[in-house]
XYZ file of C-alpha atoms in Angstrom:
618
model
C 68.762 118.099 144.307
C 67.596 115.063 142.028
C 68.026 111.387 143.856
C 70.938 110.622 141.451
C 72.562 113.309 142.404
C 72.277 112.620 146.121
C 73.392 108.862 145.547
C 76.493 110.773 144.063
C 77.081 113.091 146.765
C 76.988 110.173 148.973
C 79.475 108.333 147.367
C 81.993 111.353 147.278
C 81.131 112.206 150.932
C 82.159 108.043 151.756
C 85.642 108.889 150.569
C 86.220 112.147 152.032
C 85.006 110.872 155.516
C 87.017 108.122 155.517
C 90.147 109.774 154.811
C 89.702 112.255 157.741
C 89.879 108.882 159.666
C 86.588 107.856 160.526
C 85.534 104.149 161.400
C 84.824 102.485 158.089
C 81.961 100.594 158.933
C 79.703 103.107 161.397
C 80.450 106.065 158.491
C 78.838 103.414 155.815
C 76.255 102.869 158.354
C 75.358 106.706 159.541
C 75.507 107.225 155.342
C 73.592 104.878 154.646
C 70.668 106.038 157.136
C 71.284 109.604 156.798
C 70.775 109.387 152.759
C 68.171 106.628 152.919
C 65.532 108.617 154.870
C 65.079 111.360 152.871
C 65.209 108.311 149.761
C 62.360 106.725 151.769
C 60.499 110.055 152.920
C 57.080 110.299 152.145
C 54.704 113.605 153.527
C 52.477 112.671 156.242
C 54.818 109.469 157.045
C 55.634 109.369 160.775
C 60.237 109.142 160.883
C 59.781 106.633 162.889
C 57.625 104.893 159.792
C 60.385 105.482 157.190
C 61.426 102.168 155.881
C 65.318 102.448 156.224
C 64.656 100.941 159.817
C 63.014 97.839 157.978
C 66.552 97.931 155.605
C 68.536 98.098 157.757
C 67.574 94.936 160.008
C 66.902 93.065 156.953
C 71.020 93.765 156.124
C 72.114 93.085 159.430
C 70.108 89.830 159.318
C 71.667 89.141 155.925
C 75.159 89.381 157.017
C 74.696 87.352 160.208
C 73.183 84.868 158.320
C 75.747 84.738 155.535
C 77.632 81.407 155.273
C 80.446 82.826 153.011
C 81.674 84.754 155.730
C 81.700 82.094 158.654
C 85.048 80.906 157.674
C 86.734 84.572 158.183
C 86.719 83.803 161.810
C 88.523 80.798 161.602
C 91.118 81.685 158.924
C 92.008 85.050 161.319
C 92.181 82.507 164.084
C 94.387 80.543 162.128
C 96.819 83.653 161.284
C 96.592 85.134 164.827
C 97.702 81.305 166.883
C 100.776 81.364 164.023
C 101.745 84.565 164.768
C 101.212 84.120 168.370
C 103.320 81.355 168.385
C 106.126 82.671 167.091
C 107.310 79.714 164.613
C 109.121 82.117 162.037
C 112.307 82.185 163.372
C 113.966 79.088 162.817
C 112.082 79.133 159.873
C 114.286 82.503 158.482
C 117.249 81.020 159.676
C 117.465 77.757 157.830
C 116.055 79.164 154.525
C 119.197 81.843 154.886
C 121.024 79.133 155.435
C 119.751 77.179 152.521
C 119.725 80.376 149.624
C 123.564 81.296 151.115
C 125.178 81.377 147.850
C 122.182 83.083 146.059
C 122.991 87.263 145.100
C 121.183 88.818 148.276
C 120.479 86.020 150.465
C 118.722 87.623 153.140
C 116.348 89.617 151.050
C 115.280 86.380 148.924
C 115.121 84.427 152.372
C 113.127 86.961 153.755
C 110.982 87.227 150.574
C 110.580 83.787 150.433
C 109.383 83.845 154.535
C 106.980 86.375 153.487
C 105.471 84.510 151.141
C 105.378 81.458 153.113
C 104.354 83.073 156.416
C 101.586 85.319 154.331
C 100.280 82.582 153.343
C 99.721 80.340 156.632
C 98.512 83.850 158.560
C 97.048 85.967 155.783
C 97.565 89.381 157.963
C 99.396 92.000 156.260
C 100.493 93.755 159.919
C 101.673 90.329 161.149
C 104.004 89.401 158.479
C 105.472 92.650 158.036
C 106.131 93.579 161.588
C 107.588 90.184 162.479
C 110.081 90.261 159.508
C 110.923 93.508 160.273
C 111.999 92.594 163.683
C 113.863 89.590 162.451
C 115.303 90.675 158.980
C 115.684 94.091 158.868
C 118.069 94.770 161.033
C 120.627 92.136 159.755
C 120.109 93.116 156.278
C 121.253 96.282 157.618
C 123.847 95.244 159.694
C 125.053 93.372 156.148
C 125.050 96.664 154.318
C 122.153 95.826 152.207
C 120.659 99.267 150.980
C 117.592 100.683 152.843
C 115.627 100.324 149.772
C 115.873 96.762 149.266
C 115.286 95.657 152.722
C 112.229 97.873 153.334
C 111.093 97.229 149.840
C 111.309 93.252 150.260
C 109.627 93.055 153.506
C 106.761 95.854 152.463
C 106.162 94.160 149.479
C 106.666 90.671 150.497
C 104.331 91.195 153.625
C 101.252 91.895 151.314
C 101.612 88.645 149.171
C 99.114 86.977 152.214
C 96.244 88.516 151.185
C 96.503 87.228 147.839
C 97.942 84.055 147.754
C 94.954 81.316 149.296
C 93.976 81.235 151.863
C 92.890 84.830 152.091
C 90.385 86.648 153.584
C 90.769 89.192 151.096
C 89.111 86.549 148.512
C 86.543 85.289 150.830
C 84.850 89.155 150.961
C 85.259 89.727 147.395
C 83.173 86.165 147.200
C 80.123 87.246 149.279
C 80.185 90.870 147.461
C 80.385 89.853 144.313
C 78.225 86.341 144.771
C 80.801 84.198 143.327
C 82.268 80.719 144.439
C 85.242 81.118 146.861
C 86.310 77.892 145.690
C 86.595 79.175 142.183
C 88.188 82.224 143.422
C 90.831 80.556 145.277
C 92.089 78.123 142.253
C 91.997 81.407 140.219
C 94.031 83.260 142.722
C 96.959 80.614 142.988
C 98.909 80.754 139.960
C 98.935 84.554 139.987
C 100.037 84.633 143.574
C 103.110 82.663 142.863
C 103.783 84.633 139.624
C 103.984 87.658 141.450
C 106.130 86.477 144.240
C 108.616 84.922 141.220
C 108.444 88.359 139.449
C 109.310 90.153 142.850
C 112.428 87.498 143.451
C 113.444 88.226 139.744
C 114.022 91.709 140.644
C 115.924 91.433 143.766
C 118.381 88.993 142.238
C 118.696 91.028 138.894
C 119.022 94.047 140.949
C 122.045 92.117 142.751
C 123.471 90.957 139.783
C 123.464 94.719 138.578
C 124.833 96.713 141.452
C 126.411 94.063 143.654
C 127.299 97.273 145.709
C 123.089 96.714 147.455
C 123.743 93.421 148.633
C 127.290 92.748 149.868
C 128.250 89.188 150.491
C 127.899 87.916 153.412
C 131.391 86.883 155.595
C 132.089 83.333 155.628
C 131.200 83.318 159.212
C 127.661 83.676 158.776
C 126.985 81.752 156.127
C 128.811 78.673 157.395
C 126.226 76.123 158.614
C 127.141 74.536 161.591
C 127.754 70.711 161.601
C 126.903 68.687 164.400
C 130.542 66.251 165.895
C 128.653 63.328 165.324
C 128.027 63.592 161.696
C 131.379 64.767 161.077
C 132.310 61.327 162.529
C 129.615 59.620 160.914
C 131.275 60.412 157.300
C 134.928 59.266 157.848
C 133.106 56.186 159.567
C 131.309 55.433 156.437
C 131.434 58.153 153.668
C 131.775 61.510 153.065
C 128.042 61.453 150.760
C 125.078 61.369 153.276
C 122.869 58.958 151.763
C 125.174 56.002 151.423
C 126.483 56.847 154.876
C 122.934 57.324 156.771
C 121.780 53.894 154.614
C 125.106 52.121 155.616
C 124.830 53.194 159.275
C 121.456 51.615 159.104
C 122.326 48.483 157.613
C 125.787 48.089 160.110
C 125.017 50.310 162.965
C 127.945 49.253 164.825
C 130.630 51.644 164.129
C 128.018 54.292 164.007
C 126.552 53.447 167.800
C 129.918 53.801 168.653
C 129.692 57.670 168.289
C 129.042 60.136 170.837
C 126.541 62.860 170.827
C 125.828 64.957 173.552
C 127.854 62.877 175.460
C 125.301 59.561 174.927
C 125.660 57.132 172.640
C 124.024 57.739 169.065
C 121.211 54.703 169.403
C 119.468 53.204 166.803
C 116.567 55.225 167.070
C 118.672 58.378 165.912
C 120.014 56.743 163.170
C 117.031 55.780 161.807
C 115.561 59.967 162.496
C 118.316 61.230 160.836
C 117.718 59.128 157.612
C 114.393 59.878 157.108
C 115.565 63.435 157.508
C 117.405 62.857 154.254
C 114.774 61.042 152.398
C 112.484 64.078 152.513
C 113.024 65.244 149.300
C 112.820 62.120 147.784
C 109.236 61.090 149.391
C 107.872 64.420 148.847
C 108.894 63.878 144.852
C 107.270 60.328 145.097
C 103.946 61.420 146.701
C 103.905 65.169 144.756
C 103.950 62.485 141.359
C 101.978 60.051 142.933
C 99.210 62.640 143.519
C 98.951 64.064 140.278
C 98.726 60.374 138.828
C 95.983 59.272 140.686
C 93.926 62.699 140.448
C 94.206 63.180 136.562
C 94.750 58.946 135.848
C 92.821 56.970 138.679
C 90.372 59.908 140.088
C 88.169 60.293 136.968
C 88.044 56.881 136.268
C 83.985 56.042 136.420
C 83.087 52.945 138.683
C 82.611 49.853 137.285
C 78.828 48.918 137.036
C 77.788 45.711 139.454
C 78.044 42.448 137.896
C 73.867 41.246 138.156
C 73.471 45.086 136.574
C 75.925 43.913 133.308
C 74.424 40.900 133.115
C 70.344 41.872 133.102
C 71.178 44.687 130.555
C 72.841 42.054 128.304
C 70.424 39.933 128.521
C 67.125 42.419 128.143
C 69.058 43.577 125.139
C 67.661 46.850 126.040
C 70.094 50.452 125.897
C 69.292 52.277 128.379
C 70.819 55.867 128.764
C 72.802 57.269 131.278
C 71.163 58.918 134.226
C 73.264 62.217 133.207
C 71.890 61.993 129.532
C 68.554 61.554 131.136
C 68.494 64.794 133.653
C 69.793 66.562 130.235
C 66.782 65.676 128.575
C 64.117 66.729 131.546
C 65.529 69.874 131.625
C 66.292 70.573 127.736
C 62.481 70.438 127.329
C 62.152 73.451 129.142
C 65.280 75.383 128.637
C 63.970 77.356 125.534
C 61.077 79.139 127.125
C 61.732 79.176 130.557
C 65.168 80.501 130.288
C 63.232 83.282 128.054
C 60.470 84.088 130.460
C 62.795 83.908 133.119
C 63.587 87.954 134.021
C 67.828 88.695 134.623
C 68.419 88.919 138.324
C 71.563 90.533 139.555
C 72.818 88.240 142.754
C 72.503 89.424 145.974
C 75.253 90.204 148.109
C 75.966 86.998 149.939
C 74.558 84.984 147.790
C 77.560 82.284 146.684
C 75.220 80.255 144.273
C 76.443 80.142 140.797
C 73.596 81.557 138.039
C 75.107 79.207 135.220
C 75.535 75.414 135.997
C 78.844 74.736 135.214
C 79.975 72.335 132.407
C 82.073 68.956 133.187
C 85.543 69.919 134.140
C 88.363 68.637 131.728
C 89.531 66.488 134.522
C 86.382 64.339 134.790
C 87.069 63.357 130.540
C 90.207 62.116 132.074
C 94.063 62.766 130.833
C 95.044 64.129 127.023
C 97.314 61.686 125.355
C 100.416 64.408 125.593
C 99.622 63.810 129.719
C 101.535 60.786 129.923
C 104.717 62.335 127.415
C 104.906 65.148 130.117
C 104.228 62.850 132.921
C 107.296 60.859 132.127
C 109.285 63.951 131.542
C 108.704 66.077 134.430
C 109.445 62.175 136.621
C 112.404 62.283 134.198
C 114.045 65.843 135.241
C 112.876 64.754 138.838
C 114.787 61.827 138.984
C 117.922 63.107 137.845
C 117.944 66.434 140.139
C 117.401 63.808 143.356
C 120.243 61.598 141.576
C 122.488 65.210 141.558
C 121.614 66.458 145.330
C 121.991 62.804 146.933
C 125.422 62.504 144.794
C 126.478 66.271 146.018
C 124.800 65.906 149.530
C 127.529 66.571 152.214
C 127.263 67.049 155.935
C 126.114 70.662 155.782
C 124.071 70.026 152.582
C 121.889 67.868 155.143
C 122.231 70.068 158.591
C 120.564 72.318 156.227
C 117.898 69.939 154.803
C 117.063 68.787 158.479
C 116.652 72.388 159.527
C 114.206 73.086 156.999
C 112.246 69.674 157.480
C 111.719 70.699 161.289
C 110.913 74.164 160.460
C 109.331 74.434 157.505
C 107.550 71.369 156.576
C 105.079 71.404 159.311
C 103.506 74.683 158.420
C 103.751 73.287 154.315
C 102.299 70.321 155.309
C 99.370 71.922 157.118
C 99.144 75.156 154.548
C 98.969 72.103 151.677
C 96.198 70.239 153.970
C 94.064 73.234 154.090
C 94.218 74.143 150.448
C 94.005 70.485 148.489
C 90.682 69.744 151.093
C 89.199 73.584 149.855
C 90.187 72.795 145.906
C 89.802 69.233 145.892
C 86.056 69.842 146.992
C 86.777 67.411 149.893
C 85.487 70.127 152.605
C 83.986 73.674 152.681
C 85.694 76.356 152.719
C 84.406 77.156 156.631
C 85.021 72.915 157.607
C 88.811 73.667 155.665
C 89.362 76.797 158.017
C 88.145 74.652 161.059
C 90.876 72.191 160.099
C 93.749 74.988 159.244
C 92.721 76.405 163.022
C 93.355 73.319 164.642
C 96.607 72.853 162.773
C 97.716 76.081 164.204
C 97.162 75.039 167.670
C 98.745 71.870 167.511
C 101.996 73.384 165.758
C 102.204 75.672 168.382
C 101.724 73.760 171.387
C 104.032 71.220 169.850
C 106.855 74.079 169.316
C 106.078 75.088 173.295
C 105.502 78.758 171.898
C 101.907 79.203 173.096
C 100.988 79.814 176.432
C 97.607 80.627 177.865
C 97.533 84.412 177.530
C 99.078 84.120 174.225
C 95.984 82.227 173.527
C 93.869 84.845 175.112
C 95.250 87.358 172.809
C 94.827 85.390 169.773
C 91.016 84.887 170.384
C 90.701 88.557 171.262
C 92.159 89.684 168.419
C 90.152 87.040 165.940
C 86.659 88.734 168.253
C 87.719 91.822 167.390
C 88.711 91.580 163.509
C 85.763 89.585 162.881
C 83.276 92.061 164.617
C 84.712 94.947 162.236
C 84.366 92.770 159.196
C 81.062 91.910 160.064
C 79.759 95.282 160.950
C 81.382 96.583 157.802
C 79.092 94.061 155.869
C 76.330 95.712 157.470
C 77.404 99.202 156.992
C 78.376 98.464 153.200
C 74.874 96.105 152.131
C 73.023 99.046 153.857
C 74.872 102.044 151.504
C 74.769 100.284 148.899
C 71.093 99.732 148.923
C 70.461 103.104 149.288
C 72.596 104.333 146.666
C 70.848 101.777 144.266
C 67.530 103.024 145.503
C 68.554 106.954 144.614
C 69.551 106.125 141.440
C 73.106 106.443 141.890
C 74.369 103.167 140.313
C 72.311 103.350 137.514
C 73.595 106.499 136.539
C 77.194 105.558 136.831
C 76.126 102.363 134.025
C 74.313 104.320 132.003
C 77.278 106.900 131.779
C 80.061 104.270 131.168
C 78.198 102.654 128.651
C 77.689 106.170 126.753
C 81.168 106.135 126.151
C 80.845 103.009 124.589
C 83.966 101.430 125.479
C 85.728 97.921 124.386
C 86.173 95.406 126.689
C 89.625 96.485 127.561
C 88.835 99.882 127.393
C 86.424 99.071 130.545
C 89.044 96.547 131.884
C 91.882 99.451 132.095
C 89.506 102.061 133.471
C 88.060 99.741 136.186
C 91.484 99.266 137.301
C 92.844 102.095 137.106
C 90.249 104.073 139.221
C 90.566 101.169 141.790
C 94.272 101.672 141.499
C 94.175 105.822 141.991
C 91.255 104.599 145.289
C 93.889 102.669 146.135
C 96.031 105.347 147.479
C 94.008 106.735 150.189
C 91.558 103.850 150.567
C 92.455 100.594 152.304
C 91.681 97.028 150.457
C 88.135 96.679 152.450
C 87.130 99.814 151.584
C 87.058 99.315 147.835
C 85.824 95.856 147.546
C 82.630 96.132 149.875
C 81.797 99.980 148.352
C 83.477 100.206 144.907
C 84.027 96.911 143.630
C 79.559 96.538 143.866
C 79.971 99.730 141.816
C 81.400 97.420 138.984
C 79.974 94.253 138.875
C 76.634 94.782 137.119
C 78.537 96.183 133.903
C 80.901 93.091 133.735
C 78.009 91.142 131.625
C 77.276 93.676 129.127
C 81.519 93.739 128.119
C 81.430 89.952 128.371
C 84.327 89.992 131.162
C 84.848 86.846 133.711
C 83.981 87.989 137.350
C 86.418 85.610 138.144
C 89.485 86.884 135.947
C 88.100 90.834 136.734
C 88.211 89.738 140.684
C 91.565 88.478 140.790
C 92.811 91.231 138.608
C 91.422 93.421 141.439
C 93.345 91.143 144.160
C 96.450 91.603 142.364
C 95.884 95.531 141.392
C 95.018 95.782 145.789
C 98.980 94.991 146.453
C 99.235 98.347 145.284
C 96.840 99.617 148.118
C 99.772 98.384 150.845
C 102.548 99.925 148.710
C 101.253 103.104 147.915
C 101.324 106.566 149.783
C 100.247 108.476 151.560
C 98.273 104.987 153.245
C 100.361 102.323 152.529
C 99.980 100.565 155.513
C 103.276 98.374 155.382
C 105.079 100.760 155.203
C 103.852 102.782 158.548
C 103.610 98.695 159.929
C 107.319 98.756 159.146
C 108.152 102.410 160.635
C 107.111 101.373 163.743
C 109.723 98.187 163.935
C 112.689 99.932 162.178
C 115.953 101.450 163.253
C 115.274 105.528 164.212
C 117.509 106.473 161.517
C 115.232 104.859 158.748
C 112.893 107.544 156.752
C 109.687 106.848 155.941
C 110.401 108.598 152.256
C 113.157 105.327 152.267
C 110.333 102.815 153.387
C 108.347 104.405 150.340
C 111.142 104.899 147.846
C 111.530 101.568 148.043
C 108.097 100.024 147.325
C 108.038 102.485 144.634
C 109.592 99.645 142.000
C 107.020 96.973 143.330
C 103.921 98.841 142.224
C 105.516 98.823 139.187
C 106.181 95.088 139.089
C 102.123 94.668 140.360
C 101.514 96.731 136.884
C 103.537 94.322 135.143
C 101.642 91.379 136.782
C 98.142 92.736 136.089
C 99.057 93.420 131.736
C 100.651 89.415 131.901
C 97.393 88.183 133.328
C 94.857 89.950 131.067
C 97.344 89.041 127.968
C 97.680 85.799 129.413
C 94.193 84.383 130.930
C 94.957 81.139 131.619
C 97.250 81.988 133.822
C 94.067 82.927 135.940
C 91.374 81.201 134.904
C 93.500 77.553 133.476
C 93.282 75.435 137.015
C 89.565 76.934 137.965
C 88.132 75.379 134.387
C 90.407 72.364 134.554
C 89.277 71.363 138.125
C 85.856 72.535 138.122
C 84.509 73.687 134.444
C 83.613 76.641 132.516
């Protein structure tokens, strides 16, 4: 048997051992050496000789010294404390509370959770086993059908391994040698768009066949006042605002009231009005923000005074120390960019080949910025003017219970992904500061105890050992299937077929849609996603775009049988009665909407690649 042959024997054997349930990383491993000494056998050559022992130290040493994948421990650490902690309950409760009147409440608050709670943890298992211990059963209870609760909570539950921060993304950046900054501001937008797309459906399929998604009874959609307020409004008035800003100007009749038995102090008072002017300070600093980062941020320094005033006075122009670098380096760009061979990246490797171009925001803000500026602060404006007009007692029981519930995990969540895409920290310091945050939210919500703790670290040791030795395991076959000629015979066959670019973009994804059936997310990237890279250059196809296409087209790995690991997650949480052909009936329509997603995206590329470019250049 020719070497290309055995590099494609290899590759069909990987599969087939894997799905009779063998451990990912020691079958790419025993592969890998099994295949590689007869690729390094030479008569005469003591085994003991052979140079896959050489390989496969150098790959071990590779992936323990690979600075991509230092964050991973932190980010699981991150996801383990939340979930640990157990902050998502008051968190459900208030955003029920909040989307009460909205066709099938409890599936868009638990959609909504999902996304939110994917995002702070980034584990699949996490996310869809808590929600189905907290949602599924009252979506039940409410008659929701089967197929919309499992469906929303499988699907839901996957949206943290796309949506930054993600693990998910941080692989696909040290396999495919790519910037995981980049990656992350590329992976945003889509995210988001596929989370809207999902909450589209569950409200159209409301709107359609109310029969899924009964209303709830008035009893559990009322929100529960506190006394005190109540007697706060017919002390002042019955609109929040004016009564909290009244109370604070005159706080005698207000600490007059009772709560709790006490008397409301001044201190309360002044709590419960900042509660209310949430929305309005996040609106200020949200516009403030974008100001200064597309206005005040680009602006250049001014030049020192004695500096202004020598050059004026010399008479001499001299150039920029940008225009000057350009010039060094133009001299030489011709031939040494000629003589220069093509060298694929290594795995691990996160430098970019190209330098990058100046990023729109560094030329500073179009001249339409300002007419959409003024605009967007326009419709702003008057929807704060309409919810502090129509803002009631349990309009703001509702907005306090989402400011103590939800806004410290935004807050931090925000933290860890404007330091990461702002370029203010690494992505490794970021996931440092996102771990931290989780300990500190849950020792300030009293939900973490010390063998809580102990489980969280355990569980980080343990998920980072298998991602590590699955580095190992997956540098070490794919070396050896390069070395038997395996990959070079897949390129040379695809490009016989000579394909257009979006002939090679639909089969890529589709075969790592079809792999995605039996094969977990990890699997493809670190074995089959190497496969494709090389041959994105000769169809002129950004990595980037390509990468988060495969991110998006992955959902479909958690949704579809016979893996589909949220759905077997969500089998072990659910009523006895449930199926498992209900659990995957029901994801069924969500693979569809990833499909949907994926054609939008390639149609639509800035939806992908518009913030990478804008914040960091071509």
């Amino acid at each position: 048997m020719s070497d290309p042959a055995l590099g494609l024997l290899m590759l069909g054997l990987i599969v087939v051992v894997i799905m009779l349930g063998f451990p990912t990383a020691f079958t790419l491993m025993g592969l890998g050496m099994f295949f590689g000494f007869f690729a390094y056998y030479r008569a005469g050559e003591s085994w003991a000789d052979n140079h896959i022992f050489d390989l496969m130290v150098q790959r071990t040493y590779g992936a323990m010294t690979n600075d991509v994948l230092i964050s991973i421990p932190l980010f699981v650490l991150m996801g383990y404390v939340m979930e640990r902690g157990a902050l998502v309950d008051k968190m459900f409760y208030s955003i029920q509370l909040a989307f009460r009147r909205v066709p099938a409440s409890l599936a868009v608050a638990t959609l909504i959770v999902c996304t939110f709670w994917g995002i702070a943890s980034g584990l699949v298992g996490a996310v869809v086993v808590l929600m189905g211990v907290i949602a599924f059963n009252p979506m039940l209870k409410a008659g929701y059908d089967v197929k919309l609760a499992s469906g929303v909570i499988t699907a839901g539950g996957t949206l943290g391994i796309l949506i930054p921060p993600s693990v998910m993304i941080i692989v696909y950046a040290a396999v495919a040698g790519q910037s995981v900054v980049k990656l992350y501001a590329a992976a945003m937008f889509p995210g988001f768009f596929l989370a809207f797309l999902y909450l589209v459906y569950i409200i159209g399929w409301a709107l359609i066949n109310p029969k899924i998604a009964p209303k709830l009874p008035e009893s559990e959609t009322r929100v529960p006042v506190r006394p005190w307020i109540a007697d706060l409004q017919q002390a002042y008035s019955h609109k929040m605002l004016p009564a909290l800003l009244t109370a604070a100007v005159a706080p005698s009749r207000a600490m007059a009231l009772t709560m709790d038995g006490a008397r409301v102090t001044y201190a309360t008072i002044l709590k419960n009005l900042g509660f209310a002017l949430v929305p309005l300070v996040l609106a200020l600093t949200t516009l403030w923000a974008a100001w200064w980062y597309v206005v005040i941020h680009p602006q250049p320094d001014a030049p020192a005074p004695a500096a202004i005033t020598e050059r004026v006075q010399s008479g001499a122009t001299v150039a920029p120390e940008e225009e000057k670098l350009e010039e060094l380096g133009a001299a030489q760009s011709g031939s040494a960019k000629e003589s220069e061979p093509e060298v694929l990246q290594q795995m691990g490797n996160a430098d970019l080949q190209n330098s990058p171009t100046n990023a729109p925001v560094d030329a500073g803000p179009p001249p339409e910025f300002y007419t959409y500026f003024a605009f967007t602060a326009a419709i702003i404006a008057l929807m704060l003017f309409y919810y502090y007009w129509t803002m009631g007692a349990a309009e703001f029981e509702v907005l306090r219970l989402l400011t103590s519930s939800v806004m410290p995990l935004g807050i931090l969540t925000a933290i860890v992904l404007a330091v990461i895409l702002l370029g203010i920290t690494t992505a490794t310091e970021s996931a440092a500061v996102g771990a931290a945050g989780a300990f500190l939210l849950a020792f300030q919500a009293r939900t973490l105890d010390w063998k809580r703790t102990k489980e969280a670290v355990f569980l980080t040791a343990k998920t980072t050992s298998m991602v590590c030795w699955l580095f190992v395991g997956s540098a070490l076959f794919s070396a050896v299937f390069a070395i038997l000629g395996g990959q070079a015979l897949l390129e040379s066959w695809v490009l016989s077929l000579n394909l257009t670019p979006v002939q090679f973009m639909i089969l890529s994804q589709a075969i790592i849609f079809i792999l995605g059936w039996p094969l977990e997310w990890t699997e493809i990237i670190v074995i089959f996603v190497p496969i494709f890279l090389p041959m994105l250059k000769h169809f002129g196809i950004d990595p980037i775009l390509w990468g988060v296409l495969v991110f998006v087209n992955l959902q479909a790995a958690f949704l579809s049988p016979p893996v589909a690991m949220s759905a077997f997650y969500l089998k072990g949480v659910a009523p006895s009665h449930v199926t498992l052909n209900q659990i995957f009936s029901g994801m069924m329509p969500y693979m569809l909407i990833v499909i949907i997603c994926m054609v939008l995206m390639y149609i639509w590329p800035g939806l992908t690649l518009w913030l990478p470019n804008y914040l960091y250049g071509n």
